[in-house]
mmCIF file of C-alpha atoms in Angstrom:
data_model
loop_
_atom_site.group_PDB
_atom_site.id
_atom_site.type_symbol
_atom_site.label_atom_id
_atom_site.label_comp_id
_atom_site.label_asym_id
_atom_site.label_seq_id
_atom_site.Cartn_x
_atom_site.Cartn_y
_atom_site.Cartn_z
ATOM 1 C CA MET Q 8 0.000 0.000 0.000
ATOM 2 C CA GLU Q 9 2.807 2.411 0.924
ATOM 3 C CA THR Q 10 4.651 1.530 -2.298
ATOM 4 C CA MET Q 11 1.612 2.458 -4.400
ATOM 5 C CA LYS Q 12 1.325 5.752 -2.553
ATOM 6 C CA ASN Q 13 5.001 6.509 -3.205
ATOM 7 C CA GLN Q 14 4.605 5.590 -6.881
ATOM 8 C CA ASP Q 15 1.562 7.844 -7.129
ATOM 9 C CA LEU Q 16 3.437 10.722 -5.525
ATOM 10 C CA GLN Q 17 6.388 10.218 -7.862
ATOM 11 C CA ALA Q 18 4.063 10.171 -10.855
ATOM 12 C CA LEU Q 19 2.381 13.365 -9.670
ATOM 13 C CA GLU Q 20 5.758 15.037 -9.255
ATOM 14 C CA GLN Q 21 6.708 14.027 -12.800
ATOM 15 C CA ILE Q 22 3.408 15.385 -14.124
ATOM 16 C CA GLY Q 23 3.996 18.599 -12.188
ATOM 17 C CA GLY Q 24 7.406 18.931 -13.856
ATOM 18 C CA ILE Q 25 5.869 18.409 -17.289
ATOM 19 C CA LEU Q 26 3.221 21.031 -16.572
ATOM 20 C CA ALA Q 27 5.861 23.488 -15.422
ATOM 21 C CA ASP Q 28 7.754 22.922 -18.693
ATOM 22 C CA LEU Q 29 4.604 23.630 -20.735
ATOM 23 C CA GLY Q 30 4.502 27.193 -19.452
ATOM 24 C CA PRO Q 31 1.803 29.508 -18.112
ATOM 25 C CA ASP Q 32 -0.136 29.793 -21.400
ATOM 26 C CA SER Q 33 -0.632 26.056 -21.872
ATOM 27 C CA TYR Q 34 -4.279 24.964 -22.087
ATOM 28 C CA ILE Q 35 -3.363 21.439 -20.994
ATOM 29 C CA ALA Q 36 -1.465 22.699 -17.968
ATOM 30 C CA ALA Q 37 -4.313 25.000 -16.957
ATOM 31 C CA ALA Q 38 -6.924 22.255 -17.332
ATOM 32 C CA LEU Q 39 -4.939 19.678 -15.393
ATOM 33 C CA LYS Q 40 -3.940 22.083 -12.641
ATOM 34 C CA LYS Q 41 -7.576 23.114 -12.191
ATOM 35 C CA SER Q 42 -8.822 19.526 -12.206
ATOM 36 C CA PHE Q 43 -6.238 18.462 -9.624
ATOM 37 C CA GLY Q 44 -6.630 21.626 -7.583
ATOM 38 C CA SER Q 45 -2.954 22.494 -7.687
ATOM 39 C CA SER Q 46 -2.070 25.216 -5.225
ATOM 40 C CA GLN Q 47 1.520 25.580 -6.404
ATOM 41 C CA PRO Q 48 2.207 26.443 -10.065
ATOM 42 C CA ASP Q 49 5.057 23.986 -10.525
ATOM 43 C CA ARG Q 50 3.808 21.127 -8.395
ATOM 44 C CA LEU Q 51 0.691 19.044 -8.973
ATOM 45 C CA THR Q 52 -1.149 17.923 -5.843
ATOM 46 C CA PRO Q 53 -4.326 15.853 -5.957
ATOM 47 C CA GLN Q 54 -7.495 16.809 -4.128
ATOM 48 C CA LYS Q 55 -9.378 14.228 -2.116
ATOM 49 C CA SER Q 56 -11.815 13.890 -5.014
ATOM 50 C CA LEU Q 57 -10.852 14.798 -8.554
ATOM 51 C CA ALA Q 58 -12.908 17.374 -10.398
ATOM 52 C CA PRO Q 59 -15.390 15.916 -12.879
ATOM 53 C CA PRO Q 60 -14.583 16.286 -16.584
ATOM 54 C CA ASP Q 61 -17.283 18.998 -16.903
ATOM 55 C CA ASP Q 62 -15.008 21.328 -14.921
ATOM 56 C CA LEU Q 63 -12.432 21.147 -17.713
ATOM 57 C CA ARG Q 64 -14.877 22.995 -19.988
ATOM 58 C CA GLN Q 65 -14.946 25.879 -17.530
ATOM 59 C CA VAL Q 66 -11.185 26.440 -17.747
ATOM 60 C CA ARG Q 67 -10.503 29.833 -19.268
ATOM 61 C CA LEU Q 68 -8.012 29.657 -22.093
ATOM 62 C CA PRO Q 69 -5.146 32.135 -22.084
ATOM 63 C CA GLU Q 70 -5.864 35.068 -24.416
ATOM 64 C CA GLN Q 71 -2.790 34.339 -26.533
ATOM 65 C CA VAL Q 72 -4.041 30.812 -27.253
ATOM 66 C CA VAL Q 73 -7.493 32.105 -28.165
ATOM 67 C CA ARG Q 74 -6.005 34.693 -30.548
ATOM 68 C CA GLU Q 75 -3.799 32.056 -32.172
ATOM 69 C CA TRP Q 76 -6.750 29.689 -32.664
ATOM 70 C CA GLU Q 77 -8.927 32.483 -34.082
ATOM 71 C CA SER Q 78 -6.138 33.534 -36.433
ATOM 72 C CA SER Q 79 -5.560 29.946 -37.507
ATOM 73 C CA ALA Q 80 -9.287 29.420 -38.098
ATOM 74 C CA ALA Q 81 -9.487 32.615 -40.170
ATOM 75 C CA ASP Q 82 -6.493 31.498 -42.254
ATOM 76 C CA GLN Q 83 -8.090 28.092 -42.817
ATOM 77 C CA ARG Q 84 -11.412 29.668 -43.843
ATOM 78 C CA GLU Q 85 -9.615 31.909 -46.337
ATOM 79 C CA ALA Q 86 -7.695 28.947 -47.775
ATOM 80 C CA LEU Q 87 -10.939 26.980 -48.127
ATOM 81 C CA ARG Q 88 -12.631 29.930 -49.871
ATOM 82 C CA HIS Q 89 -9.716 30.075 -52.307
ATOM 83 C CA GLN Q 90 -9.926 26.317 -52.965
ATOM 84 C CA LEU Q 91 -13.679 26.600 -53.499
ATOM 85 C CA ALA Q 92 -13.237 29.424 -56.027
ATOM 86 C CA GLU Q 93 -10.620 27.374 -57.899
ATOM 87 C CA ALA Q 94 -12.899 24.322 -57.910
ATOM 88 C CA GLU Q 95 -15.854 26.382 -59.182
ATOM 89 C CA ALA Q 96 -13.672 27.819 -61.962
ATOM 90 C CA LEU Q 97 -12.534 24.320 -62.929
ATOM 91 C CA VAL Q 98 -16.125 23.059 -63.009
ATOM 92 C CA ALA Q 99 -17.130 26.000 -65.214
ATOM 93 C CA ALA Q 100 -14.232 25.260 -67.601
ATOM 94 C CA LEU Q 101 -15.140 21.566 -67.742
ATOM 95 C CA LYS Q 102 -18.796 22.407 -68.417
ATOM 96 C CA ALA Q 103 -17.702 24.682 -71.261
ATOM 97 C CA LYS Q 104 -15.529 21.907 -72.753
ATOM 98 C CA LEU Q 105 -18.355 19.408 -72.399
ATOM 99 C CA TYR Q 106 -20.730 21.810 -74.117
ATOM 100 C CA ASP Q 107 -18.235 22.386 -76.940
ATOM 101 C CA LEU Q 108 -17.746 18.643 -77.379
ATOM 102 C CA THR Q 109 -21.461 17.861 -77.434
ATOM 103 C CA VAL Q 110 -22.390 20.756 -79.762
ATOM 104 C CA ALA Q 111 -19.456 20.199 -82.105
ATOM 105 C CA GLU Q 112 -20.712 16.704 -83.027
#
């Protein structure tokens, strides 16, 4: 029993080190620290009962992460619009060729 407790504590210390390496703007670090109720930023300590997964949805993302995701989403939307315009132009060209082939006969 004591060995399992020691292993658990070692694992939690390793996780705490990983979270510290992720930095203050990490969504994963923020979610895990909140769910474990960490009182120290670089050390993960479990509560008596872990927070339910619903609490992870209430974690506020760092503003920098939100801006990066919004920027990335906007870039992806623009790329998709460009691909759609190219595809529509190709379809129009193919329709014109098909028309020429069918009328030419």
